[in-house]
């Protein structure tokens, strides 16, 4: 819980505004809370159904704890932030972006890219240049695959690449 609160304190204004926008959109009490039904409506909107995804698991656990403690089955705004803090802590930034955007929130900076596909680098290969020389590296996608993604709109994952993770590799030699 402390980790979640530290993560929430580091939310950017853009992320916090998008979270607030979506929370308010699903709330029927002027943005005070979300009922179990309202959370279910959100989950169906982002996942297409109930019973799948990290947000569903986290909200199910939250409501179960509240039931066991005989507390009202509502989610506060702070608990909503905590839901997304946990998703981000698990490395599911793409899921957070998807969930917020599918609900109509603007989460990406207008200046970031003209592409409608998210592109970011999360994996790196670090090496000590005093001991090793990088002789080359593997491109993550071929030029035809890049064209399919950026020119034809064939986002990852898809039929020809069943993951949104791309392999990275480098060739090194000792000095």
Coordinates of N, CA, C and O in Angstrom, one line a residue:
X1 N 0.8 -1.2 0.0 CA 0.0 0.0 0.0 C 0.9 1.3 0.0 O 0.5 2.2 -0.7
X2 N 2.0 1.2 0.8 CA 2.9 2.4 0.8 C 3.5 2.6 -0.6 O 3.6 3.7 -1.1
X3 N 3.8 1.5 -1.3 CA 4.4 1.6 -2.6 C 3.4 2.2 -3.6 O 3.7 3.1 -4.4
X4 N 2.1 1.8 -3.4 CA 1.1 2.4 -4.3 C 0.9 3.9 -4.0 O 0.8 4.7 -5.0
X5 N 1.0 4.3 -2.8 CA 0.9 5.7 -2.5 C 2.1 6.5 -3.0 O 1.9 7.7 -3.5
X6 N 3.2 6.0 -3.0 CA 4.4 6.6 -3.5 C 4.3 6.8 -5.0 O 4.6 7.8 -5.6
X7 N 3.7 5.7 -5.7 CA 3.5 5.8 -7.1 C 2.5 6.9 -7.5 O 2.7 7.6 -8.4
X8 N 1.4 6.9 -6.7 CA 0.4 7.9 -7.0 C 0.9 9.3 -6.8 O 0.6 10.2 -7.6
X9 N 1.8 9.5 -5.9 CA 2.4 10.9 -5.7 C 3.2 11.3 -6.9 O 3.4 12.5 -7.1
X10 N 3.7 10.3 -7.7 CA 4.5 10.6 -8.8 C 3.7 10.7 -10.1 O 4.3 10.8 -11.2
X11 N 2.4 10.5 -10.1 CA 1.6 10.6 -11.3 C 1.8 12.0 -11.9 O 1.8 13.0 -11.2
X12 N 1.9 12.0 -13.2 CA 2.0 13.3 -13.9 C 0.6 13.9 -13.9 O -0.4 13.3 -13.8
X13 N 0.5 15.3 -14.1 CA -0.8 15.9 -14.2 C -1.6 15.4 -15.4 O -2.8 15.2 -15.2
X14 N -1.0 15.0 -16.5 CA -1.7 14.5 -17.6 C -2.4 13.1 -17.2 O -3.5 12.9 -17.5
X15 N -1.6 12.3 -16.5 CA -2.2 11.0 -16.1 C -3.3 11.2 -15.1 O -4.4 10.6 -15.2
X16 N -3.0 12.0 -14.1 CA -4.1 12.2 -13.1 C -5.3 12.8 -13.7 O -6.4 12.4 -13.3
X17 N -5.2 13.8 -14.6 CA -6.4 14.3 -15.2 C -7.2 13.3 -16.0 O -8.4 13.3 -16.0
X18 N -6.4 12.4 -16.7 CA -7.1 11.3 -17.5 C -7.8 10.4 -16.6 O -8.9 9.9 -16.8
X19 N -7.2 10.0 -15.5 CA -7.8 9.1 -14.5 C -9.1 9.8 -13.9 O -10.1 9.1 -13.7
X20 N -9.0 11.1 -13.6 CA -10.1 11.8 -13.0 C -11.3 11.8 -14.1 O -12.4 11.7 -13.7
X21 N -10.9 12.1 -15.3 CA -11.9 12.2 -16.4 C -12.7 10.9 -16.5 O -13.9 10.9 -16.6
X22 N -12.0 9.8 -16.5 CA -12.6 8.5 -16.7 C -13.4 8.1 -15.4 O -14.6 7.6 -15.5
X23 N -12.9 8.4 -14.2 CA -13.6 8.1 -13.0 C -14.9 8.9 -13.0 O -16.0 8.3 -12.7
X24 N -14.9 10.2 -13.3 CA -16.1 11.0 -13.3 C -17.1 10.5 -14.4 O -18.3 10.6 -14.2
X25 N -16.6 10.0 -15.5 CA -17.4 9.6 -16.6 C -18.3 8.4 -16.1 O -19.5 8.3 -16.5
X26 N -17.7 7.5 -15.3 CA -18.5 6.3 -14.8 C -19.2 6.5 -13.5 O -20.1 5.7 -13.2
X27 N -18.9 7.6 -12.8 CA -19.5 7.8 -11.5 C -20.9 8.4 -11.6 O -21.1 9.4 -12.4
X28 N -21.8 7.9 -10.8 CA -23.2 8.5 -10.8 C -23.4 9.5 -9.7 O -24.5 10.0 -9.6
X29 N -22.4 9.6 -8.8 CA -22.6 10.5 -7.7 C -21.7 11.7 -7.7 O -21.0 12.1 -6.7
X30 N -21.6 12.3 -8.9 CA -20.7 13.5 -9.1 C -19.3 13.3 -8.8 O -18.6 14.2 -8.3
X31 N -18.8 12.1 -9.1 CA -17.3 11.9 -8.9 C -16.9 11.5 -7.6 O -15.7 11.6 -7.3
X32 N -17.8 11.2 -6.6 CA -17.4 10.9 -5.3 C -16.9 9.5 -5.2 O -15.8 9.2 -4.6
X33 N -17.6 8.5 -5.8 CA -17.2 7.1 -5.7 C -17.7 6.4 -7.0 O -18.4 7.0 -7.8
X34 N -17.2 5.1 -7.1 CA -17.7 4.2 -8.1 C -18.3 3.0 -7.4 O -17.7 2.4 -6.6
X35 N -19.6 2.7 -7.8 CA -20.2 1.5 -7.3 C -19.6 0.3 -8.0 O -18.9 0.4 -9.0
X36 N -19.9 -0.9 -7.4 CA -19.4 -2.1 -8.0 C -19.9 -2.2 -9.5 O -19.2 -2.6 -10.4
X37 N -21.2 -1.8 -9.7 CA -21.8 -1.9 -11.0 C -21.1 -0.9 -12.0 O -20.9 -1.2 -13.1
X38 N -20.7 0.3 -11.5 CA -20.0 1.3 -12.3 C -18.6 0.8 -12.7 O -18.2 1.0 -13.8
X39 N -18.0 0.1 -11.7 CA -16.6 -0.4 -12.0 C -16.8 -1.6 -13.0 O -16.0 -1.7 -14.0
X40 N -17.9 -2.4 -12.9 CA -18.1 -3.4 -13.9 C -18.3 -2.8 -15.3 O -17.8 -3.3 -16.3
X41 N -19.1 -1.7 -15.4 CA -19.3 -1.0 -16.6 C -17.9 -0.6 -17.2 O -17.7 -0.7 -18.5
X42 N -17.1 0.0 -16.4 CA -15.7 0.3 -16.9 C -15.0 -0.9 -17.4 O -14.4 -0.8 -18.5
X43 N -15.0 -2.0 -16.6 CA -14.2 -3.2 -17.0 C -14.8 -3.8 -18.3 O -14.0 -4.2 -19.2
X44 N -16.1 -3.8 -18.5 CA -16.6 -4.3 -19.8 C -16.2 -3.4 -20.9 O -15.9 -3.9 -22.0
X45 N -16.2 -2.1 -20.7 CA -15.8 -1.1 -21.7 C -14.3 -1.4 -22.2 O -14.0 -1.4 -23.3
X46 N -13.4 -1.6 -21.2 CA -12.0 -1.8 -21.5 C -11.6 -3.2 -21.9 O -10.6 -3.4 -22.7
X47 N -12.3 -4.2 -21.4 CA -11.9 -5.6 -21.6 C -12.9 -6.4 -22.5 O -12.6 -7.5 -22.8
X48 N -14.0 -5.8 -22.7 CA -15.0 -6.5 -23.5 C -15.9 -7.4 -22.7 O -16.9 -7.9 -23.2
X49 N -15.4 -7.7 -21.5 CA -16.2 -8.7 -20.7 C -15.6 -8.6 -19.3 O -14.5 -8.0 -19.1
X50 N -16.3 -9.2 -18.3 CA -15.8 -9.3 -17.0 C -15.0 -10.6 -16.8 O -15.2 -11.5 -17.6
X51 N -14.1 -10.6 -15.9 CA -13.4 -11.9 -15.6 C -12.0 -12.0 -16.2 O -11.4 -13.0 -16.1
X52 N -11.5 -10.9 -16.8 CA -10.2 -11.0 -17.3 C -9.4 -9.6 -17.0 O -10.0 -8.6 -16.9
X53 N -8.1 -9.8 -17.0 CA -7.3 -8.6 -16.8 C -6.9 -8.3 -15.4 O -7.6 -8.7 -14.4
X54 N -5.8 -7.5 -15.2 CA -5.3 -7.2 -13.9 C -6.3 -6.2 -13.2 O -6.4 -6.3 -12.0
X55 N -6.9 -5.3 -13.9 CA -7.8 -4.4 -13.3 C -9.0 -5.1 -12.7 O -9.5 -4.8 -11.6
X56 N -9.5 -6.1 -13.4 CA -10.6 -6.9 -12.9 C -10.1 -7.7 -11.6 O -10.9 -7.7 -10.6
X57 N -8.9 -8.3 -11.6 CA -8.5 -9.0 -10.4 C -8.3 -8.0 -9.2 O -8.7 -8.3 -8.1
X58 N -7.8 -6.8 -9.5 CA -7.6 -5.9 -8.4 C -8.9 -5.4 -7.9 O -9.1 -5.2 -6.6
X59 N -9.8 -5.0 -8.7 CA -11.1 -4.5 -8.3 C -11.9 -5.6 -7.6 O -12.6 -5.3 -6.6
X60 N -11.8 -6.8 -8.1 CA -12.5 -7.9 -7.4 C -12.0 -8.1 -6.0 O -12.8 -8.3 -5.0
X61 N -10.7 -8.1 -5.8 CA -10.1 -8.2 -4.5 C -10.5 -7.1 -3.6 O -10.8 -7.3 -2.4
X62 N -10.5 -5.9 -4.1 CA -10.9 -4.7 -3.3 C -12.3 -4.8 -2.8 O -12.6 -4.7 -1.6
X63 N -13.3 -5.2 -3.7 CA -14.7 -5.3 -3.3 C -14.9 -6.5 -2.4 O -15.7 -6.4 -1.5
X64 N -14.1 -7.6 -2.5 CA -14.2 -8.7 -1.6 C -13.8 -8.3 -0.2 O -14.4 -8.7 0.8
X65 N -12.7 -7.6 -0.1 CA -12.2 -7.1 1.2 C -13.2 -6.2 1.9 O -13.5 -6.3 3.1
X66 N -13.8 -5.3 1.1 CA -14.9 -4.4 1.6 C -16.1 -5.2 2.1 O -16.6 -4.9 3.2
X67 N -16.5 -6.2 1.4 CA -17.6 -7.1 1.8 C -17.3 -7.8 3.1 O -18.1 -7.8 4.0
X68 N -16.1 -8.4 3.2 CA -15.7 -9.1 4.4 C -15.6 -8.2 5.6 O -15.9 -8.6 6.7
X69 N -15.3 -6.9 5.4 CA -15.2 -5.9 6.5 C -16.6 -5.2 6.7 O -16.6 -4.2 7.4
X70 N -17.6 -5.6 6.0 CA -18.9 -5.0 6.1 C -18.9 -3.5 5.7 O -19.6 -2.7 6.4
X71 N -18.1 -3.1 4.8 CA -17.9 -1.7 4.3 C -18.7 -1.6 3.0 O -19.0 -2.5 2.3
X72 N -19.2 -0.3 2.7 CA -19.9 -0.1 1.5 C -19.1 -0.6 0.2 O -17.9 -0.3 0.2
X73 N -19.8 -1.2 -0.7 CA -19.1 -1.7 -1.9 C -19.0 -0.6 -2.9 O -19.6 -0.6 -4.0
X74 N -18.1 0.4 -2.6 CA -17.8 1.5 -3.5 C -16.3 1.7 -3.6 O -15.6 1.4 -2.6
X75 N -15.9 2.2 -4.7 CA -14.4 2.5 -4.9 C -14.2 4.0 -4.8 O -14.9 4.8 -5.5
X76 N -13.3 4.5 -3.9 CA -13.0 5.9 -3.8 C -12.1 6.3 -4.9 O -11.5 5.5 -5.6
X77 N -11.9 7.6 -5.1 CA -11.0 8.1 -6.1 C -9.6 7.7 -5.8 O -8.8 7.3 -6.7
X78 N -9.2 7.7 -4.5 CA -7.9 7.3 -4.1 C -7.7 5.8 -4.4 O -6.6 5.4 -4.8
X79 N -8.7 5.0 -4.2 CA -8.6 3.5 -4.5 C -8.5 3.4 -6.1 O -7.8 2.5 -6.5
X80 N -9.2 4.2 -6.8 CA -9.1 4.2 -8.3 C -7.6 4.5 -8.7 O -7.1 3.8 -9.5
X81 N -7.0 5.5 -8.1 CA -5.6 5.8 -8.4 C -4.7 4.6 -8.1 O -3.8 4.3 -8.8
X82 N -5.0 4.0 -6.9 CA -4.2 2.8 -6.5 C -4.3 1.7 -7.5 O -3.4 0.9 -7.7
X83 N -5.5 1.5 -8.1 CA -5.7 0.4 -9.1 C -4.7 0.6 -10.2 O -4.1 -0.3 -10.6
X84 N -4.6 1.8 -10.7 CA -3.7 2.1 -11.8 C -2.3 2.2 -11.4 O -1.4 1.8 -12.2
X85 N -2.0 2.6 -10.1 CA -0.6 2.5 -9.6 C -0.1 1.1 -9.6 O 1.0 0.8 -10.0
X86 N -1.0 0.1 -9.2 CA -0.6 -1.3 -9.3 C -0.3 -1.8 -10.7 O 0.6 -2.5 -10.9
X87 N -1.2 -1.4 -11.6 CA -1.0 -1.7 -13.0 C 0.4 -1.2 -13.5 O 1.1 -1.9 -14.2
X88 N 0.7 0.0 -13.2 CA 2.0 0.6 -13.6 C 3.1 0.0 -12.9 O 4.2 -0.3 -13.5
X89 N 3.0 -0.4 -11.6 CA 4.1 -1.0 -10.9 C 4.4 -2.4 -11.5 O 5.5 -2.9 -11.4
X90 N 3.3 -3.0 -12.1 CA 3.5 -4.3 -12.8 C 4.0 -4.2 -14.2 O 4.2 -5.2 -14.9
X91 N 4.3 -3.0 -14.6 CA 4.9 -2.7 -15.9 C 3.8 -2.7 -17.0 O 4.2 -2.7 -18.2
X92 N 2.6 -2.5 -16.6 CA 1.5 -2.6 -17.6 C 1.1 -1.2 -18.1 O -0.1 -0.8 -18.1
X93 N 2.1 -0.3 -18.4 CA 1.8 1.0 -18.9 C 0.9 1.0 -20.1 O 0.0 1.8 -20.3
X94 N 1.1 0.1 -21.0 CA 0.3 -0.1 -22.2 C -1.1 -0.3 -21.9 O -2.0 0.1 -22.6
X95 N -1.4 -1.1 -20.8 CA -2.8 -1.4 -20.4 C -3.4 -0.1 -19.9 O -4.6 0.1 -20.2
X96 N -2.7 0.7 -19.1 CA -3.2 1.9 -18.6 C -3.6 2.9 -19.7 O -4.7 3.4 -19.7
X97 N -2.7 3.0 -20.7 CA -3.0 3.9 -21.8 C -4.2 3.4 -22.6 O -5.1 4.2 -22.9
X98 N -4.3 2.1 -22.8 CA -5.4 1.5 -23.5 C -6.7 1.8 -22.8 O -7.7 2.3 -23.4
X99 N -6.7 1.5 -21.5 CA -8.0 1.6 -20.7 C -8.5 3.1 -20.7 O -9.6 3.3 -20.9
X100 N -7.5 4.0 -20.5 CA -7.9 5.4 -20.5 C -8.4 5.9 -21.9 O -9.4 6.6 -22.0
X101 N -7.6 5.6 -22.9 CA -8.0 6.0 -24.2 C -9.3 5.4 -24.7 O -10.1 6.1 -25.4
X102 N -9.5 4.2 -24.4 CA -10.8 3.5 -24.9 C -12.0 4.2 -24.2 O -13.1 4.2 -24.8
X103 N -11.7 4.8 -23.1 CA -12.8 5.6 -22.4 C -12.9 7.0 -22.8 O -13.6 7.8 -22.2
X104 N -12.1 7.4 -23.8 CA -12.1 8.8 -24.3 C -11.2 9.8 -23.7 O -11.2 11.0 -24.0
X105 N -10.3 9.4 -22.8 CA -9.3 10.3 -22.1 C -8.1 10.5 -23.1 O -7.7 9.6 -23.8
X106 N -7.6 11.7 -23.0 CA -6.4 12.1 -23.7 C -5.2 11.8 -22.8 O -5.0 12.6 -21.8
X107 N -4.4 10.8 -23.1 CA -3.3 10.5 -22.2 C -2.0 10.7 -22.8 O -1.0 10.9 -22.1
X108 N -1.9 10.8 -24.1 CA -0.6 11.1 -24.8 C -0.5 12.5 -25.1 O -1.5 13.2 -25.5
X109 N 0.7 13.0 -25.0 CA 1.0 14.4 -25.3 C 0.7 14.6 -26.8 O 1.0 13.8 -27.6
X110 N 0.1 15.7 -27.1 CA -0.2 16.0 -28.5 C 1.1 16.1 -29.4 O 1.1 15.8 -30.5
X111 N 2.2 16.5 -28.7 CA 3.4 16.7 -29.4 C 4.2 15.4 -29.6 O 5.2 15.3 -30.3
X112 N 3.7 14.3 -29.0 CA 4.5 13.0 -29.0 C 4.7 12.4 -30.3 O 5.8 12.0 -30.7
X113 N 3.6 12.3 -31.1 CA 3.8 11.6 -32.4 C 2.5 11.7 -33.2 O 1.4 11.9 -32.7
X114 N 2.7 11.7 -34.5 CA 1.5 11.7 -35.4 C 0.9 10.3 -35.5 O -0.2 10.1 -36.0
X115 N 1.7 9.3 -35.1 CA 1.2 7.9 -35.2 C 0.2 7.6 -34.2 O 0.3 8.1 -33.0
X116 N -0.8 6.7 -34.5 CA -1.8 6.4 -33.5 C -1.3 5.1 -32.7 O -2.0 4.7 -31.8
X117 N -0.1 4.6 -33.0 CA 0.4 3.5 -32.3 C 1.4 4.0 -31.3 O 2.2 4.9 -31.5
X118 N 1.4 3.5 -30.1 CA 2.4 3.8 -29.0 C 3.7 3.2 -29.4 O 3.7 2.0 -29.8
X119 N 4.8 3.9 -29.3 CA 6.1 3.4 -29.5 C 7.0 3.9 -28.4 O 7.1 5.1 -28.2
X120 N 7.6 2.9 -27.7 CA 8.5 3.3 -26.6 C 9.5 2.2 -26.5 O 9.4 1.1 -26.9
X121 N 10.6 2.6 -25.9 CA 11.7 1.7 -25.6 C 11.8 1.4 -24.2 O 12.0 2.3 -23.4
X122 N 11.6 0.1 -23.8 CA 11.7 -0.2 -22.4 C 12.8 -1.1 -22.1 O 13.2 -1.2 -20.9
X123 N 13.3 -1.8 -23.1 CA 14.4 -2.8 -22.9 C 15.7 -2.2 -23.4 O 15.7 -1.6 -24.5
X124 N 16.8 -2.3 -22.7 CA 18.1 -1.8 -23.1 C 19.1 -2.9 -22.8 O 18.9 -3.7 -22.0
X125 N 20.2 -2.8 -23.5 CA 21.4 -3.6 -23.3 C 22.5 -2.7 -22.8 O 22.9 -1.8 -23.6
X126 N 22.9 -2.8 -21.6 CA 24.0 -2.0 -21.0 C 25.3 -2.8 -21.1 O 25.3 -4.0 -20.9
X127 N 26.3 -2.1 -21.4 CA 27.6 -2.8 -21.4 C 28.7 -1.8 -21.0 O 28.5 -0.5 -21.1
X128 N 29.8 -2.3 -20.6 CA 31.0 -1.5 -20.2 C 31.8 -1.2 -21.4 O 32.5 -2.2 -21.9
X129 N 31.8 0.0 -21.9 CA 32.6 0.2 -23.2 C 34.1 0.2 -23.0 O 34.9 0.1 -23.9
X130 N 34.5 0.1 -21.7 CA 36.0 0.0 -21.4 C 36.4 -1.5 -21.7 O 37.5 -1.7 -22.0
X131 N 35.5 -2.4 -21.5 CA 35.8 -3.8 -21.6 C 35.2 -4.4 -22.9 O 35.8 -5.4 -23.4
X132 N 34.1 -3.9 -23.4 CA 33.5 -4.5 -24.6 C 33.3 -3.5 -25.7 O 33.1 -2.3 -25.4
X133 N 33.2 -4.0 -26.9 CA 32.9 -3.1 -28.1 C 31.6 -3.7 -28.7 O 31.5 -4.9 -28.9
X134 N 30.7 -2.9 -29.0 CA 29.5 -3.3 -29.7 C 29.8 -3.4 -31.2 O 30.1 -2.4 -31.8
X135 N 29.7 -4.6 -31.7 CA 29.9 -4.9 -33.1 C 28.7 -4.7 -34.0 O 28.8 -4.6 -35.2
X136 N 27.5 -4.9 -33.3 CA 26.3 -4.8 -34.1 C 25.1 -5.1 -33.2 O 25.2 -5.5 -32.1
X137 N 23.9 -4.9 -33.8 CA 22.7 -5.2 -33.1 C 21.6 -5.7 -34.1 O 21.7 -5.4 -35.3
X138 N 20.6 -6.4 -33.5 CA 19.5 -6.9 -34.3 C 18.4 -5.8 -34.3 O 18.0 -5.3 -33.3
X139 N 17.9 -5.5 -35.5 CA 16.7 -4.6 -35.6 C 15.5 -5.5 -35.1 O 15.4 -6.7 -35.4
X140 N 14.6 -4.8 -34.4 CA 13.5 -5.5 -33.8 C 12.5 -6.0 -34.8 O 11.9 -7.0 -34.7
X141 N 12.3 -5.2 -35.9 CA 11.4 -5.5 -37.0 C 12.1 -5.3 -38.3 O 12.9 -4.4 -38.4
X142 N 11.8 -6.1 -39.3 CA 12.3 -5.8 -40.7 C 11.6 -4.6 -41.2 O 10.6 -4.1 -40.7
X143 N 12.2 -4.1 -42.3 CA 11.6 -2.9 -42.9 C 10.2 -3.2 -43.4 O 9.3 -2.3 -43.3
X144 N 9.9 -4.4 -43.9 CA 8.5 -4.7 -44.4 C 7.6 -4.8 -43.2 O 6.4 -4.4 -43.3
X145 N 8.1 -5.3 -42.1 CA 7.2 -5.4 -40.8 C 6.9 -4.0 -40.3 O 5.8 -3.7 -39.9
X146 N 8.0 -3.1 -40.3 CA 7.8 -1.7 -39.9 C 6.7 -1.0 -40.8 O 5.8 -0.3 -40.3
X147 N 6.8 -1.3 -42.1 CA 5.8 -0.7 -43.0 C 4.4 -1.2 -42.7 O 3.4 -0.5 -42.7
X148 N 4.3 -2.5 -42.4 CA 3.0 -3.1 -42.0 C 2.4 -2.4 -40.8 O 1.2 -2.1 -40.7
X149 N 3.2 -2.1 -39.8 CA 2.8 -1.5 -38.6 C 2.5 0.0 -38.8 O 1.4 0.5 -38.5
X150 N 3.4 0.8 -39.4 CA 3.2 2.2 -39.4 C 2.5 2.7 -40.7 O 1.8 3.7 -40.6
X151 N 2.6 2.0 -41.8 CA 1.9 2.4 -43.0 C 0.5 1.8 -43.2 O -0.4 2.4 -43.7
X152 N 0.4 0.5 -42.7 CA -0.8 -0.2 -42.9 C -1.7 -0.3 -41.7 O -2.8 -0.9 -41.7
X153 N -1.1 0.1 -40.5 CA -1.9 0.1 -39.3 C -2.0 -1.3 -38.6 O -2.9 -1.5 -37.8
X154 N -1.1 -2.2 -38.9 CA -1.2 -3.6 -38.3 C -0.4 -3.6 -37.0 O 0.8 -3.9 -36.9
X155 N -1.1 -3.1 -35.9 CA -0.5 -3.0 -34.6 C -0.1 -4.3 -34.0 O -0.6 -5.4 -34.4
X156 N 0.9 -4.3 -33.1 CA 1.3 -5.5 -32.4 C 0.5 -5.6 -31.1 O 0.2 -4.6 -30.5
X157 N 0.2 -6.8 -30.6 CA 0.4 -8.1 -31.3 C -0.6 -8.3 -32.4 O -1.6 -7.6 -32.5
X158 N -0.3 -9.2 -33.3 CA -1.1 -9.5 -34.4 C -0.9 -11.0 -34.9 O -0.2 -11.7 -34.2
X159 N -1.4 -11.4 -36.0 CA -1.3 -12.7 -36.5 C 0.2 -13.1 -36.8 O 0.6 -14.3 -36.6
X160 N 1.0 -12.2 -37.3 CA 2.4 -12.6 -37.7 C 3.4 -12.3 -36.6 O 4.5 -12.7 -36.6
X161 N 3.0 -11.6 -35.5 CA 3.9 -11.4 -34.4 C 3.0 -11.3 -33.1 O 2.4 -10.3 -32.8
X162 N 2.8 -12.5 -32.4 CA 1.8 -12.6 -31.4 C 2.1 -12.0 -30.0 O 1.6 -12.4 -29.0
X163 N 3.0 -11.0 -30.0 CA 3.3 -10.3 -28.8 C 3.6 -8.9 -29.1 O 4.0 -8.5 -30.2
X164 N 3.4 -8.0 -28.0 CA 3.8 -6.6 -28.2 C 5.2 -6.4 -27.7 O 5.7 -5.3 -27.7
X165 N 5.9 -7.5 -27.4 CA 7.3 -7.4 -27.0 C 8.2 -7.8 -28.2 O 7.9 -8.7 -28.9
X166 N 9.2 -7.0 -28.4 CA 10.1 -7.2 -29.5 C 11.5 -7.7 -29.0 O 12.0 -7.1 -28.0
X167 N 12.1 -8.6 -29.6 CA 13.4 -9.1 -29.1 C 14.5 -8.1 -29.4 O 14.4 -7.3 -30.4
X168 N 15.4 -8.0 -28.5 CA 16.6 -7.2 -28.7 C 17.9 -8.1 -28.5 O 17.8 -9.0 -27.8
X169 N 18.9 -7.7 -29.3 CA 20.1 -8.5 -29.3 C 21.3 -7.7 -29.7 O 21.1 -6.8 -30.6
X170 N 22.4 -7.9 -29.2 CA 23.6 -7.2 -29.6 C 24.8 -8.2 -29.7 O 24.8 -9.3 -29.1
X171 N 25.8 -7.9 -30.6 CA 27.0 -8.6 -30.7 C 28.1 -7.9 -30.1 O 28.3 -6.7 -30.5
X172 N 28.8 -8.4 -29.2 CA 29.9 -7.7 -28.5 C 31.2 -8.5 -28.6 O 31.2 -9.7 -28.7
X173 N 32.3 -7.8 -28.5 CA 33.6 -8.4 -28.4 C 34.4 -7.7 -27.3 O 34.3 -6.6 -27.0
X174 N 35.3 -8.6 -26.7 CA 36.2 -8.0 -25.7 C 37.2 -7.2 -26.3 O 37.7 -7.4 -27.4
X175 N 37.6 -6.1 -25.6 CA 38.7 -5.2 -26.1 C 40.0 -6.0 -25.9 O 40.3 -6.7 -25.1

